[in-house]
PDB file of C-alpha atoms in Angstrom:
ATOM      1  CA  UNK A 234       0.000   0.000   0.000  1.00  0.00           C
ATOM      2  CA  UNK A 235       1.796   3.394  -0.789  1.00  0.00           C
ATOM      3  CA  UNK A 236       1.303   6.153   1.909  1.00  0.00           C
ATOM      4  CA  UNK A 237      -1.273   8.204   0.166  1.00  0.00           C
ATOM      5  CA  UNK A 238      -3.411   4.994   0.455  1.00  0.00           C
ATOM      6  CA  UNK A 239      -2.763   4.423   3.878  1.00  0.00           C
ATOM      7  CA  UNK A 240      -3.435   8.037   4.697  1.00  0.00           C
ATOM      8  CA  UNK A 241      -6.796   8.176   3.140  1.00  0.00           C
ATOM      9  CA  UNK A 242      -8.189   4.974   4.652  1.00  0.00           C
ATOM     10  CA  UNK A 243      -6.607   6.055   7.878  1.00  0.00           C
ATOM     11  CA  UNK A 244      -8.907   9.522   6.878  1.00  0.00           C
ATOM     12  CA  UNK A 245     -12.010   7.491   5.813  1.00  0.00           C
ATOM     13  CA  UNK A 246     -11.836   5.086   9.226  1.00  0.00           C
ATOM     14  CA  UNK A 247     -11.742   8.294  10.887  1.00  0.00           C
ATOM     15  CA  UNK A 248     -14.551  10.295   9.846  1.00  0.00           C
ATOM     16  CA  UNK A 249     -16.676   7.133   9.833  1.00  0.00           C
ATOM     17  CA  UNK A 250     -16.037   6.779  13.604  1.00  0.00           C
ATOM     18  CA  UNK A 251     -18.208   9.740  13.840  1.00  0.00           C
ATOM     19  CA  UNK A 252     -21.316   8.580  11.978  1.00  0.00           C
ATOM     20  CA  UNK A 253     -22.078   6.342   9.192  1.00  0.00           C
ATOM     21  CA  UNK A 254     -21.535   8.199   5.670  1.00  0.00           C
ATOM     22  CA  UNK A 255     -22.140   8.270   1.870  1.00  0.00           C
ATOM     23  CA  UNK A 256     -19.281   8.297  -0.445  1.00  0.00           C
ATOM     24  CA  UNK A 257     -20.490  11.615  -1.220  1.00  0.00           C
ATOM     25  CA  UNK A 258     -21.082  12.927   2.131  1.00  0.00           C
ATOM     26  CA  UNK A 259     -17.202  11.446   2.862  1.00  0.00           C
ATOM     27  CA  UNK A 260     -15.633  12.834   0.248  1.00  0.00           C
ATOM     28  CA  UNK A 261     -17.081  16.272   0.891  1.00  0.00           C
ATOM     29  CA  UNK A 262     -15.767  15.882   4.693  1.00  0.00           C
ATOM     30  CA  UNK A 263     -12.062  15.556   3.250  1.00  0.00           C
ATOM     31  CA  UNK A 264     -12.166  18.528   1.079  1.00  0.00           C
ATOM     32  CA  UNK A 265     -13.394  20.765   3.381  1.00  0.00           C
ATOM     33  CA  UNK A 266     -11.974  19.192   6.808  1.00  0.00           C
ATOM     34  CA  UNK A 267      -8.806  17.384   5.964  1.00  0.00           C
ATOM     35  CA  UNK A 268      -6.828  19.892   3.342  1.00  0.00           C
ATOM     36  CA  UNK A 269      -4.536  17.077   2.383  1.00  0.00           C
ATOM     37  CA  UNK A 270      -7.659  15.732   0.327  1.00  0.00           C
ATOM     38  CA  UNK A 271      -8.402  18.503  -1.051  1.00  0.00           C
ATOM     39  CA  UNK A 272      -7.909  17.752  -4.424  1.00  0.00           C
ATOM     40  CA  UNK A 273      -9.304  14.109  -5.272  1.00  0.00           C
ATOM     41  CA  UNK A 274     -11.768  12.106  -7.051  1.00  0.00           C
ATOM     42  CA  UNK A 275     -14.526   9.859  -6.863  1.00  0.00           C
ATOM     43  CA  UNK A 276     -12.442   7.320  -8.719  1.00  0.00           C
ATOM     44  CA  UNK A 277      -9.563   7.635  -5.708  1.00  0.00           C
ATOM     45  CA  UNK A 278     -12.095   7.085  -2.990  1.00  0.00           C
ATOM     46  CA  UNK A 279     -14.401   3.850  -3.957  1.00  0.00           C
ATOM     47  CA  UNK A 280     -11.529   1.909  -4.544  1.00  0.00           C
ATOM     48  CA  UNK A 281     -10.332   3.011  -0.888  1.00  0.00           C
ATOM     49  CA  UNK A 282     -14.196   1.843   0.399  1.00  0.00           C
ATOM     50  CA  UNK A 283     -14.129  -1.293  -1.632  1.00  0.00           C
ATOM     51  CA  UNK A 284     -10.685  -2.203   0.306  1.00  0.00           C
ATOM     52  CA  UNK A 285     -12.237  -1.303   3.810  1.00  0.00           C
ATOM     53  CA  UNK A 286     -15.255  -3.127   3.013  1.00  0.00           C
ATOM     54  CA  UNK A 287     -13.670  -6.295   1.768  1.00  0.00           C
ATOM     55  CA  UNK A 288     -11.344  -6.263   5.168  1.00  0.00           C
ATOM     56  CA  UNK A 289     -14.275  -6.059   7.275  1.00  0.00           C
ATOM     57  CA  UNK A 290     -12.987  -2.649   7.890  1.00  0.00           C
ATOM     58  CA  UNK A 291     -16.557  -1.569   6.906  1.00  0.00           C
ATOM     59  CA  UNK A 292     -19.892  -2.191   5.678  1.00  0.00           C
ATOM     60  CA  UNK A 293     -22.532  -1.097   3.162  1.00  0.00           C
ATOM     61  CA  UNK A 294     -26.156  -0.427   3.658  1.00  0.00           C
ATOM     62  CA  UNK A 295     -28.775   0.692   1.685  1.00  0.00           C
ATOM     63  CA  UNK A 296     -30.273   4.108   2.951  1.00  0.00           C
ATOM     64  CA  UNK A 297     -31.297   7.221   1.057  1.00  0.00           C
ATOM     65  CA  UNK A 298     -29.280   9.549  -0.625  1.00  0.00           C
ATOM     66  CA  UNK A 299     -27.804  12.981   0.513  1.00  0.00           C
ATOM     67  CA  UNK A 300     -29.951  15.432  -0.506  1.00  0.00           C
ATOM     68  CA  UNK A 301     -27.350  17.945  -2.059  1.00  0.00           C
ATOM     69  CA  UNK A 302     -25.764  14.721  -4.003  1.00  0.00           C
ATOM     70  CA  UNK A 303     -25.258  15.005  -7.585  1.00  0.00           C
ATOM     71  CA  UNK A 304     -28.031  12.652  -9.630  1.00  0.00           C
ATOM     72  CA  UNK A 305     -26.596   9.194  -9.123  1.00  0.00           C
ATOM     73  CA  UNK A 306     -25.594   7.156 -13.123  1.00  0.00           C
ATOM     74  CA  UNK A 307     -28.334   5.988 -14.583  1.00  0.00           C
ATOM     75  CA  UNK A 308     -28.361   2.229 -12.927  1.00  0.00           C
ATOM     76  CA  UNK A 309     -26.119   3.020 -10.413  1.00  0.00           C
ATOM     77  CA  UNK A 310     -26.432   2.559  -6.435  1.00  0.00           C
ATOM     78  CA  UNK A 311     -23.600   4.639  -5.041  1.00  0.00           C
ATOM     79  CA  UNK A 312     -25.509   7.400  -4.076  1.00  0.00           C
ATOM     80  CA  UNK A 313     -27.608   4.951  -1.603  1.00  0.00           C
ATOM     81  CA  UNK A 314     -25.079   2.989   0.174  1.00  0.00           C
ATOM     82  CA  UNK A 315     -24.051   3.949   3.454  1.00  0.00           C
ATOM     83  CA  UNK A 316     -20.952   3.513   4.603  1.00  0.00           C
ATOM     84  CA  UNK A 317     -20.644   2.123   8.165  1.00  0.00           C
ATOM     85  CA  UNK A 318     -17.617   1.452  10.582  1.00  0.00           C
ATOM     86  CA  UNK A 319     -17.900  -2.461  12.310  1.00  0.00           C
ATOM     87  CA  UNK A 320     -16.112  -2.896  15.414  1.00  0.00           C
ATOM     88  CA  UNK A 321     -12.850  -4.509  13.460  1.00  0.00           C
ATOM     89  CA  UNK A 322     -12.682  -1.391  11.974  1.00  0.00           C
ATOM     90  CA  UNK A 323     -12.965   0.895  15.199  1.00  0.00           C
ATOM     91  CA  UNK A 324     -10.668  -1.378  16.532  1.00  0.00           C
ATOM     92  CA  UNK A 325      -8.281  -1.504  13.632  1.00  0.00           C
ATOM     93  CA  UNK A 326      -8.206   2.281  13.210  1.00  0.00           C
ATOM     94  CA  UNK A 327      -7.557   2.614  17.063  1.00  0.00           C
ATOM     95  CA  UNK A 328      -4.602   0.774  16.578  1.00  0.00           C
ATOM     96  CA  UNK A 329      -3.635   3.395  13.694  1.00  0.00           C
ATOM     97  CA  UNK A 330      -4.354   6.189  16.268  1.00  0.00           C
ATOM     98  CA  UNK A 331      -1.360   4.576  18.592  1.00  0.00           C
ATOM     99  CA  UNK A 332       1.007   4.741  15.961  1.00  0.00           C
ATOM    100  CA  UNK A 333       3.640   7.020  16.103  1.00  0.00           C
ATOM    101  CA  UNK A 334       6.789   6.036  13.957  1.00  0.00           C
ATOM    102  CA  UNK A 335       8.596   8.388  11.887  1.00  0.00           C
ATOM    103  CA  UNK A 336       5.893   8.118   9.254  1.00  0.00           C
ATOM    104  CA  UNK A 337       3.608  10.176  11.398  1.00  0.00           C
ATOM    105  CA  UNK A 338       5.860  13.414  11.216  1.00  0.00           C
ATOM    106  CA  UNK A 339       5.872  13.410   7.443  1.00  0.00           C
ATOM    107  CA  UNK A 340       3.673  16.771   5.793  1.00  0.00           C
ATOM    108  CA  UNK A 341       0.710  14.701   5.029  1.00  0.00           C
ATOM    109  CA  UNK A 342       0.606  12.031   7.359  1.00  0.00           C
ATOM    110  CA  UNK A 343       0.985  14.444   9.847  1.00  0.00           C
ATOM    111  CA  UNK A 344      -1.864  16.716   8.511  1.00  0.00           C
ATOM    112  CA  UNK A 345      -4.299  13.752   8.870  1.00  0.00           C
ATOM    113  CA  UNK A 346      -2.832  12.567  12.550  1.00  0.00           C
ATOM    114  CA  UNK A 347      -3.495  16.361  13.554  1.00  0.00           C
ATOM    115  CA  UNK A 348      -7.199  16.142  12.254  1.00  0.00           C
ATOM    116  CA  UNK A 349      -7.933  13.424  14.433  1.00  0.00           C
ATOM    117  CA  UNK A 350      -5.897  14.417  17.674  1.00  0.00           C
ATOM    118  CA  UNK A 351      -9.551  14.852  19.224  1.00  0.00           C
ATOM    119  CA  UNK A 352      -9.416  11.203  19.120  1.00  0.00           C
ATOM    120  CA  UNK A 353      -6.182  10.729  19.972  1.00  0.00           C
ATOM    121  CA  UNK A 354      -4.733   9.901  23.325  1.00  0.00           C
ATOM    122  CA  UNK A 355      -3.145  12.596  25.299  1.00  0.00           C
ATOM    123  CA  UNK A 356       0.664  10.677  25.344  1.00  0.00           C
ATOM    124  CA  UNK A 357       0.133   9.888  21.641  1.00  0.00           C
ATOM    125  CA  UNK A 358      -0.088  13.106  20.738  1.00  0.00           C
ATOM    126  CA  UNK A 359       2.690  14.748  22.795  1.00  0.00           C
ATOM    127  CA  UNK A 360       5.088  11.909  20.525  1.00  0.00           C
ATOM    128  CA  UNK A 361       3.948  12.984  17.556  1.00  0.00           C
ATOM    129  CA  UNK A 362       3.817  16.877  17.996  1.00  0.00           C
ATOM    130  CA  UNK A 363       7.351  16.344  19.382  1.00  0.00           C
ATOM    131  CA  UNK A 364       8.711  13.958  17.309  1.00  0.00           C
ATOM    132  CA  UNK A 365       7.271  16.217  14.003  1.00  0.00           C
ATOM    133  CA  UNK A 366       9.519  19.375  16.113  1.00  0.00           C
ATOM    134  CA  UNK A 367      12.632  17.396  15.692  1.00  0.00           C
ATOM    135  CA  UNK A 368      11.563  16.220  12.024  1.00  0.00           C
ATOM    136  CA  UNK A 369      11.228  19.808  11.567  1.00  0.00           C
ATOM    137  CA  UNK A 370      14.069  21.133  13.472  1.00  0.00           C
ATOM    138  CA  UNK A 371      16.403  18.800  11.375  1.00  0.00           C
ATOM    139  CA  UNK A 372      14.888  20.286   8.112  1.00  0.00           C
ATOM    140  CA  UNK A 373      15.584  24.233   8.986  1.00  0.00           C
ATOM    141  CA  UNK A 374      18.837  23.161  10.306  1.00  0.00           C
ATOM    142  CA  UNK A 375      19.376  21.844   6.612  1.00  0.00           C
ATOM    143  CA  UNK A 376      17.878  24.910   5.040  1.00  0.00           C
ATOM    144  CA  UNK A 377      20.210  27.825   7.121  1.00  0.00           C
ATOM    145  CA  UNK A 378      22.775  25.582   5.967  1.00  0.00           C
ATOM    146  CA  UNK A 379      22.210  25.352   2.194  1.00  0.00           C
ATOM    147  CA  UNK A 380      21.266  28.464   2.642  1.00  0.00           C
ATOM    148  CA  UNK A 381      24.566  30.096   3.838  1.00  0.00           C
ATOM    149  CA  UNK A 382      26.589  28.186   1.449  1.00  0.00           C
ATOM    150  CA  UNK A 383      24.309  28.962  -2.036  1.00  0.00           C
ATOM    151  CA  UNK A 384      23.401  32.731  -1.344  1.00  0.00           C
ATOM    152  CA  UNK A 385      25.990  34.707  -2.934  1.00  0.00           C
ATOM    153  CA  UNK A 386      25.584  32.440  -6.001  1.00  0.00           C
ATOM    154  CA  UNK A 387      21.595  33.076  -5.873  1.00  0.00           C
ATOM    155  CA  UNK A 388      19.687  35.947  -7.460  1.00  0.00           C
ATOM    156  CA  UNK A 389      17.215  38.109  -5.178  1.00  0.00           C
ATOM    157  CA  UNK A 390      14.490  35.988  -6.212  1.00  0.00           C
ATOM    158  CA  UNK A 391      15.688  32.904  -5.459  1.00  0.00           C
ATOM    159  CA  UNK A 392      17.084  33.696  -2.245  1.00  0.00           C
ATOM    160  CA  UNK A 393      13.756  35.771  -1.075  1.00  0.00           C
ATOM    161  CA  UNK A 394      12.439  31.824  -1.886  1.00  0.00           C
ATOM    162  CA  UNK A 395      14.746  30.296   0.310  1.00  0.00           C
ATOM    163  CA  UNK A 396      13.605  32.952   2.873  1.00  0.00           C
ATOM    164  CA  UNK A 397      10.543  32.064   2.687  1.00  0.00           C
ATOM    165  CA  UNK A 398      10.648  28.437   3.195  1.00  0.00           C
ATOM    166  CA  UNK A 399      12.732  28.691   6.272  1.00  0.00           C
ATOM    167  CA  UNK A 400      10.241  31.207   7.954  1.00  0.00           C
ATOM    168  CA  UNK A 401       7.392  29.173   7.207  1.00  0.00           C
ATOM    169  CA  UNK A 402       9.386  25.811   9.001  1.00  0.00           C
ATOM    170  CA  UNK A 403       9.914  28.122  11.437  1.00  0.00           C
ATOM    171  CA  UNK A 404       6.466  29.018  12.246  1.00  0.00           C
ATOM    172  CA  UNK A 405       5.235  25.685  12.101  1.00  0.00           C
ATOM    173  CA  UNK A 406       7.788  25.142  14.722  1.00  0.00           C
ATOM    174  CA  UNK A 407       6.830  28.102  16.881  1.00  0.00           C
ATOM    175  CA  UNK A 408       3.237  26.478  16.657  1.00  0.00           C
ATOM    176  CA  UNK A 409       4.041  22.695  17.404  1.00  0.00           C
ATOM    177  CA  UNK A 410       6.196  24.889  20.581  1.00  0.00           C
ATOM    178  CA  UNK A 411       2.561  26.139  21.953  1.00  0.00           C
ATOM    179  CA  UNK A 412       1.220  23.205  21.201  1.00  0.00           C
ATOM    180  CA  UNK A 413       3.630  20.739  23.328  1.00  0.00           C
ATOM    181  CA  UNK A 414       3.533  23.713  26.317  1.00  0.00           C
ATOM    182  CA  UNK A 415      -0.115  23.324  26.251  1.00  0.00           C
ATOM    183  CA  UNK A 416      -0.310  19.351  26.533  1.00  0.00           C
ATOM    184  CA  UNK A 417       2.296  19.477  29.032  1.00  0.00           C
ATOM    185  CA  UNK A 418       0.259  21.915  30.922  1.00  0.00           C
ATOM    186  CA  UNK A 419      -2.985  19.840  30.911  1.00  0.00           C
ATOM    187  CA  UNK A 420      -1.237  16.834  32.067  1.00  0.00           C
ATOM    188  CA  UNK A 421       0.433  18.655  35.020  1.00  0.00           C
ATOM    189  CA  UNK A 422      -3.015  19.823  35.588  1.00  0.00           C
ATOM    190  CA  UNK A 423      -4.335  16.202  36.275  1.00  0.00           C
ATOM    191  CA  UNK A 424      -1.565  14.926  37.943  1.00  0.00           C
ATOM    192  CA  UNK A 425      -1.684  18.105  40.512  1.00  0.00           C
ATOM    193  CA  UNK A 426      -5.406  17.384  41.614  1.00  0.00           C
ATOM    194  CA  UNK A 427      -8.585  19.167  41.042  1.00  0.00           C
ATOM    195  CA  UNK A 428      -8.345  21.964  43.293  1.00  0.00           C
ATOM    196  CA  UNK A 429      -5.234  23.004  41.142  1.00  0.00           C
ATOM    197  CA  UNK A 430      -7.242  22.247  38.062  1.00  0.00           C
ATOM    198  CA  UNK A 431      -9.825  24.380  39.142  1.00  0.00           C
ATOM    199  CA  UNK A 432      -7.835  27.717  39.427  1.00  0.00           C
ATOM    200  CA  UNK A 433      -6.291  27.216  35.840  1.00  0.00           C
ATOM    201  CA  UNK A 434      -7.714  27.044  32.560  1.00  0.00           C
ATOM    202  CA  UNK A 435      -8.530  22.736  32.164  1.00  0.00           C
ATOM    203  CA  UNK A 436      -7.490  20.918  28.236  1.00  0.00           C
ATOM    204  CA  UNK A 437      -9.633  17.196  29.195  1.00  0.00           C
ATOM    205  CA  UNK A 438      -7.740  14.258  27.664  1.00  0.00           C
ATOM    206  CA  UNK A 439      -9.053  15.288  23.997  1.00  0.00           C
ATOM    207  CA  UNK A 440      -8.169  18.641  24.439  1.00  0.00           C
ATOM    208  CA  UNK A 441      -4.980  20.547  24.626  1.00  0.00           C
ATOM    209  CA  UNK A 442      -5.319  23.197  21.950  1.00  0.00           C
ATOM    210  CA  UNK A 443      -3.947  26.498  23.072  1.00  0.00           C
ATOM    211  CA  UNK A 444      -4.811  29.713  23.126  1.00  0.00           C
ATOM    212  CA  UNK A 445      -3.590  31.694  20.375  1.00  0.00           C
ATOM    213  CA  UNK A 446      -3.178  35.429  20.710  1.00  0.00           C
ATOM    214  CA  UNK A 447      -3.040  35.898  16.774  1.00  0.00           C
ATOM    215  CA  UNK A 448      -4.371  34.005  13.558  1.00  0.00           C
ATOM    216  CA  UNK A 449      -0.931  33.283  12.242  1.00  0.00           C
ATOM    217  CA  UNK A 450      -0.712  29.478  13.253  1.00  0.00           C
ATOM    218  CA  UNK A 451      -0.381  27.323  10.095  1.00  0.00           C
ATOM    219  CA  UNK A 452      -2.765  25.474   8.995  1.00  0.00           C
ATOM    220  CA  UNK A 453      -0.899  21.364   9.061  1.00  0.00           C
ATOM    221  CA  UNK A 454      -2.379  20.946   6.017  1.00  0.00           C
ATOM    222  CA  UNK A 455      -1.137  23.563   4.132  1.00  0.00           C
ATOM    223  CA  UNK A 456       2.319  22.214   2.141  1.00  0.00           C
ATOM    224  CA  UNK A 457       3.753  26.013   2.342  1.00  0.00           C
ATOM    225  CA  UNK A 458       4.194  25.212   6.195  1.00  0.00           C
ATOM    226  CA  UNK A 459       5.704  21.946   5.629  1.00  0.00           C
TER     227      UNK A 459
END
């Protein structure tokens, strides 16, 4: 399976945790939630269904169609079928949500871990925002390197490029910074009782988002951060 399979199912398991779904009502739910889908097809996601399904990942039922669908193919049924998760598949995606190898701090795996930290364990998302700060750190290391050694053979343009790259690692590392402080903090929270937690702004274990004094966080989907 290459790793913009696995991404999408991982997607797909996801949002079907939350309620049963039509292809249609799923595939709207990763363009407008999950920006790493935001460009992809019909013809990318029934495959994707068809392998869930026939790995008892998932299962169809008939029910009636969205009502801001497009008019199903004449003869077709794809428009009806509901999409449903079974308990191997909450189970299986579960698993998925534990997972934090390297191939969690990549851009786009990354992007659809993040959307489902709601889900997500408190200690499973501290690894992966910090190990996606080293993955990062290690990258803008690289960059002020290359960097220092190409710029008097670059042209303005070019180097005004480079500039930007580095400043938007560098943000996404100032984020994933507020982001680690903030977890930390609700976990000291817990572990100092609930007359502490009472004098101090609570994250529960599916919340540790903090608060941001200015809109310039980047969005993890968005490749310009990455």
């Amino acid at each position: 399976m290459s790793r913009r399979s696995g991404i999408l199912e991982f997607a797909v398991l996801g949002l079907l945790r939350e309620s049963p779904m039509h292809g249609y009502e799923l595939r709207k739910r990763l363009n407008t939630s999950l920006g790493v889908f935001r460009a992809f097809s019909y013809g990318t996601l029934y495959p994707c269904l068809k392998t869930l399904v026939a790995n008892g990942w998932l299962i169809e039922e008939s029910g009636p169609g969205p009502a801001d669908a497009p008019a199903a193919p004449l003869g077709g049924r794809r428009a009806k079928i509901v999409y449903r998760l079974t308990a191997e598949g909450k189970e299986h995606f579960e698993d998925l949500l534990a997972q934090t190898g390297p191939d969690a701090y990549e851009d786009e795996t990354f992007a659809a871990r993040f959307a489902f930290f709601g889900q997500t364990s408190r200690d499973v998302r501290m690894r992966v925002l910090e190990g996606r700060r080293s993955r990062l750190e290690e990258r803008l290391e690289k960059m002020r390197l290359s960097f220092a050694r190409t710029r008097e053979r670059l042209d303005d343009y070019t180097l005004e490029l480079q500039r930007h790259g580095m400043e938007s690692v560098e943000r996404e590392v100032r984020w994933l910074n507020e982001l680690i402080e903030s977890e930390r903090a609700g976990r000291d929270q817990r572990r100092s009782g609930p007359e502490s937690a009472a004098q101090q702004d609570t994250s529960g274990e599916t919340g540790g988002l903090p608060r941001h004094r200015d809109s310039t966080r980047p969005d993890p989907s968005d490749d310009t951060a990455m």
